[in-house]
PDB file of N, CA and C in Angstrom:
ATOM      1  N   MET P   1      22.818  14.009 105.645  1.00 62.00           N
ATOM      2  CA  MET P   1      24.260  13.766 105.586  1.00 62.00           C
ATOM      3  C   MET P   1      24.638  15.331 104.719  1.00 62.00           C
ATOM      4  N   HIS P   2      26.222  15.319 105.981  1.00 80.00           N
ATOM      5  CA  HIS P   2      27.115  16.463 104.971  1.00 80.00           C
ATOM      6  C   HIS P   2      28.010  16.057 104.025  1.00 80.00           C
ATOM      7  N   ALA P   3      27.122  15.665 103.585  1.00 80.00           N
ATOM      8  CA  ALA P   3      28.069  15.628 102.036  1.00 80.00           C
ATOM      9  C   ALA P   3      29.663  16.031 102.533  1.00 80.00           C
ATOM     10  N   ASP P   4      28.982  17.655 101.934  1.00 85.00           N
ATOM     11  CA  ASP P   4      29.756  18.977 101.439  1.00 85.00           C
ATOM     12  C   ASP P   4      30.691  19.401 102.684  1.00 85.00           C
ATOM     13  N   ARG P   5      30.433  19.046 103.899  1.00 89.00           N
ATOM     14  CA  ARG P   5      31.919  19.528 104.970  1.00 89.00           C
ATOM     15  C   ARG P   5      32.280  18.517 104.741  1.00 89.00           C
ATOM     16  N   PHE P   6      31.957  16.969 104.748  1.00 89.00           N
ATOM     17  CA  PHE P   6      33.266  16.562 104.728  1.00 89.00           C
ATOM     18  C   PHE P   6      33.972  15.588 103.658  1.00 89.00           C
ATOM     19  N   LEU P   7      34.299  16.289 102.708  1.00 90.00           N
ATOM     20  CA  LEU P   7      34.683  15.604 100.944  1.00 90.00           C
ATOM     21  C   LEU P   7      34.651  14.116 100.909  1.00 90.00           C
ATOM     22  N   ALA P   8      36.092  14.688 101.171  1.00 91.00           N
ATOM     23  CA  ALA P   8      37.224  13.398 101.646  1.00 91.00           C
ATOM     24  C   ALA P   8      36.822  12.061 102.167  1.00 91.00           C
ATOM     25  N   LEU P   9      36.368  12.139 102.953  1.00 88.00           N
ATOM     26  CA  LEU P   9      35.519  11.237 104.243  1.00 88.00           C
ATOM     27  C   LEU P   9      34.568  10.650 102.948  1.00 88.00           C
ATOM     28  N   THR P  10      33.563  11.010 102.136  1.00 89.00           N
ATOM     29  CA  THR P  10      32.586  11.160 101.548  1.00 89.00           C
ATOM     30  C   THR P  10      32.919  10.453 100.853  1.00 89.00           C
ATOM     31  N   ARG P  11      34.270  11.023  99.618  1.00 90.00           N
ATOM     32  CA  ARG P  11      34.754   9.871  98.992  1.00 90.00           C
ATOM     33  C   ARG P  11      35.558   8.912  99.353  1.00 90.00           C
ATOM     34  N   THR P  12      35.705   8.963 100.249  1.00 88.00           N
ATOM     35  CA  THR P  12      36.388   7.400 100.996  1.00 88.00           C
ATOM     36  C   THR P  12      35.271   6.482 101.225  1.00 88.00           C
ATOM     37  N   LEU P  13      34.357   7.204 101.563  1.00 87.00           N
ATOM     38  CA  LEU P  13      33.427   5.410 101.827  1.00 87.00           C
ATOM     39  C   LEU P  13      32.924   5.060 100.586  1.00 87.00           C
ATOM     40  N   ALA P  14      32.757   6.722  99.438  1.00 89.00           N
ATOM     41  CA  ALA P  14      31.988   5.382  97.674  1.00 89.00           C
ATOM     42  C   ALA P  14      33.362   5.224  97.583  1.00 89.00           C
ATOM     43  N   GLU P  15      34.023   5.041  97.778  1.00 89.00           N
ATOM     44  CA  GLU P  15      34.991   4.242  97.052  1.00 89.00           C
ATOM     45  C   GLU P  15      36.294   2.713  97.807  1.00 89.00           C
ATOM     46  N   GLY P  16      34.913   2.698  98.627  1.00 85.00           N
ATOM     47  CA  GLY P  16      35.000   1.623  99.748  1.00 85.00           C
ATOM     48  C   GLY P  16      35.818   0.987 100.350  1.00 85.00           C
ATOM     49  N   GLY P  17      36.840   2.970 101.232  1.00 82.00           N
ATOM     50  CA  GLY P  17      38.069   2.546 102.053  1.00 82.00           C
ATOM     51  C   GLY P  17      38.046   2.093 103.303  1.00 82.00           C
ATOM     52  N   PHE P  18      36.648   2.085 103.583  1.00 78.00           N
ATOM     53  CA  PHE P  18      36.222   1.602 105.004  1.00 78.00           C
ATOM     54  C   PHE P  18      35.422  -0.126 104.990  1.00 78.00           C
ATOM     55  N   ALA P  19      35.647  -0.332 103.849  1.00 76.00           N
ATOM     56  CA  ALA P  19      34.778  -2.497 103.298  1.00 76.00           C
ATOM     57  C   ALA P  19      35.694  -2.985 104.295  1.00 76.00           C
ATOM     58  N   PRO P  20      34.838  -4.036 104.450  1.00 68.00           N
ATOM     59  CA  PRO P  20      35.268  -5.361 105.463  1.00 68.00           C
ATOM     60  C   PRO P  20      36.559  -5.904 103.928  1.00 68.00           C
ATOM     61  N   THR P  21      36.889  -6.031 104.916  1.00 70.00           N
ATOM     62  CA  THR P  21      38.610  -7.331 104.377  1.00 70.00           C
ATOM     63  C   THR P  21      38.500  -8.871 104.580  1.00 70.00           C
ATOM     64  N   GLU P  22      39.588  -9.627 103.720  1.00 74.00           N
ATOM     65  CA  GLU P  22      39.343 -10.942 104.131  1.00 74.00           C
ATOM     66  C   GLU P  22      39.823 -11.150 105.050  1.00 74.00           C
ATOM     67  N   ASP P  23      40.921 -10.195 106.191  1.00 77.00           N
ATOM     68  CA  ASP P  23      41.522 -10.321 107.610  1.00 77.00           C
ATOM     69  C   ASP P  23      40.479 -10.357 108.471  1.00 77.00           C
ATOM     70  N   ASP P  24      40.517 -11.611 109.067  1.00 80.00           N
ATOM     71  CA  ASP P  24      39.131 -11.337 109.909  1.00 80.00           C
ATOM     72  C   ASP P  24      40.209 -11.270 111.496  1.00 80.00           C
ATOM     73  N   PRO P  25      40.157  -9.511 111.902  1.00 79.00           N
ATOM     74  CA  PRO P  25      41.181  -9.139 113.489  1.00 79.00           C
ATOM     75  C   PRO P  25      40.757  -9.717 114.036  1.00 79.00           C
ATOM     76  N   LEU P  26      39.591 -10.549 114.488  1.00 84.00           N
ATOM     77  CA  LEU P  26      39.532 -11.058 116.138  1.00 84.00           C
ATOM     78  C   LEU P  26      40.218 -12.687 115.343  1.00 84.00           C
ATOM     79  N   ALA P  27      41.123 -13.221 114.424  1.00 82.00           N
ATOM     80  CA  ALA P  27      40.879 -14.453 114.515  1.00 82.00           C
ATOM     81  C   ALA P  27      42.602 -13.990 114.285  1.00 82.00           C
ATOM     82  N   SER P  28      43.418 -12.680 113.740  1.00 82.00           N
ATOM     83  CA  SER P  28      44.905 -11.961 114.041  1.00 82.00           C
ATOM     84  C   SER P  28      45.090 -12.361 115.749  1.00 82.00           C
ATOM     85  N   GLY P  29      44.139 -11.843 116.016  1.00 85.00           N
ATOM     86  CA  GLY P  29      44.495 -11.181 117.163  1.00 85.00           C
ATOM     87  C   GLY P  29      44.905 -12.508 118.618  1.00 85.00           C
ATOM     88  N   LEU P  30      43.154 -13.370 118.272  1.00 89.00           N
ATOM     89  CA  LEU P  30      43.616 -14.732 118.900  1.00 89.00           C
ATOM     90  C   LEU P  30      45.396 -15.325 118.257  1.00 89.00           C
ATOM     91  N   THR P  31      45.450 -15.369 116.570  1.00 88.00           N
ATOM     92  CA  THR P  31      46.677 -16.058 116.810  1.00 88.00           C
ATOM     93  C   THR P  31      47.817 -15.281 117.766  1.00 88.00           C
ATOM     94  N   CYS P  32      48.205 -14.351 117.792  1.00 90.00           N
ATOM     95  CA  CYS P  32      49.306 -13.328 118.351  1.00 90.00           C
ATOM     96  C   CYS P  32      48.715 -13.916 119.542  1.00 90.00           C
ATOM     97  N   VAL P  33      48.031 -13.442 120.577  1.00 94.00           N
ATOM     98  CA  VAL P  33      48.014 -14.088 122.248  1.00 94.00           C
ATOM     99  C   VAL P  33      48.041 -15.802 121.706  1.00 94.00           C
ATOM    100  N   LEU P  34      47.769 -16.711 121.261  1.00 94.00           N
ATOM    101  CA  LEU P  34      47.969 -17.906 121.353  1.00 94.00           C
ATOM    102  C   LEU P  34      49.421 -18.630 121.531  1.00 94.00           C
ATOM    103  N   ASP P  35      50.708 -17.732 120.488  1.00 94.00           N
ATOM    104  CA  ASP P  35      51.724 -17.675 119.538  1.00 94.00           C
ATOM    105  C   ASP P  35      52.366 -17.594 120.902  1.00 94.00           C
ATOM    106  N   GLY P  36      51.763 -15.957 121.871  1.00 94.00           N
ATOM    107  CA  GLY P  36      52.352 -15.492 122.564  1.00 94.00           C
ATOM    108  C   GLY P  36      52.809 -16.484 123.500  1.00 94.00           C
ATOM    109  N   ILE P  37      51.716 -17.372 123.872  1.00 95.00           N
ATOM    110  CA  ILE P  37      50.994 -17.892 124.955  1.00 95.00           C
ATOM    111  C   ILE P  37      52.040 -19.750 124.475  1.00 95.00           C
ATOM    112  N   GLN P  38      51.902 -19.961 123.390  1.00 95.00           N
ATOM    113  CA  GLN P  38      53.228 -20.899 122.333  1.00 95.00           C
ATOM    114  C   GLN P  38      54.360 -20.509 123.548  1.00 95.00           C
ATOM    115  N   GLY P  39      55.173 -19.775 123.041  1.00 93.00           N
ATOM    116  CA  GLY P  39      56.015 -18.929 123.352  1.00 93.00           C
ATOM    117  C   GLY P  39      56.823 -19.763 124.821  1.00 93.00           C
ATOM    118  N   LEU P  40      55.971 -18.932 125.612  1.00 94.00           N
ATOM    119  CA  LEU P  40      56.093 -19.070 127.227  1.00 94.00           C
ATOM    120  C   LEU P  40      56.102 -20.300 127.994  1.00 94.00           C
ATOM    121  N   VAL P  41      55.098 -21.036 127.228  1.00 95.00           N
ATOM    122  CA  VAL P  41      55.083 -22.925 127.356  1.00 95.00           C
ATOM    123  C   VAL P  41      56.215 -23.313 126.648  1.00 95.00           C
ATOM    124  N   GLU P  42      56.501 -23.570 125.658  1.00 94.00           N
ATOM    125  CA  GLU P  42      57.681 -23.084 125.387  1.00 94.00           C
ATOM    126  C   GLU P  42      58.920 -23.407 126.497  1.00 94.00           C
ATOM    127  N   SER P  43      58.719 -22.025 126.605  1.00 93.00           N
ATOM    128  CA  SER P  43      60.148 -21.311 127.715  1.00 93.00           C
ATOM    129  C   SER P  43      60.198 -21.962 128.512  1.00 93.00           C
ATOM    130  N   ALA P  44      59.398 -22.069 129.337  1.00 92.00           N
ATOM    131  CA  ALA P  44      59.178 -22.927 130.884  1.00 92.00           C
ATOM    132  C   ALA P  44      59.427 -24.094 130.458  1.00 92.00           C
ATOM    133  N   ALA P  45      59.136 -24.663 129.620  1.00 91.00           N
ATOM    134  CA  ALA P  45      59.784 -25.926 129.193  1.00 91.00           C
ATOM    135  C   ALA P  45      60.604 -26.651 128.991  1.00 91.00           C
ATOM    136  N   HIS P  46      61.901 -25.217 128.555  1.00 87.00           N
ATOM    137  CA  HIS P  46      63.306 -25.894 128.916  1.00 87.00           C
ATOM    138  C   HIS P  46      64.356 -24.414 130.113  1.00 87.00           C
ATOM    139  N   SER P  47      63.823 -24.746 130.562  1.00 80.00           N
ATOM    140  CA  SER P  47      64.148 -24.023 131.991  1.00 80.00           C
ATOM    141  C   SER P  47      64.005 -25.257 133.119  1.00 80.00           C
TER     142      SER P  47
END
């Protein structure tokens, strides 16, 4: 490993900067898609 060449990245990794979060990106994306579909369905129902 080249830790001496990438000091900031090495420090960020050591501090857990890229650790998984509690948020699930798949669930967040799916929620956005489903909200959009719901909006389209409701809009079409009122037309």
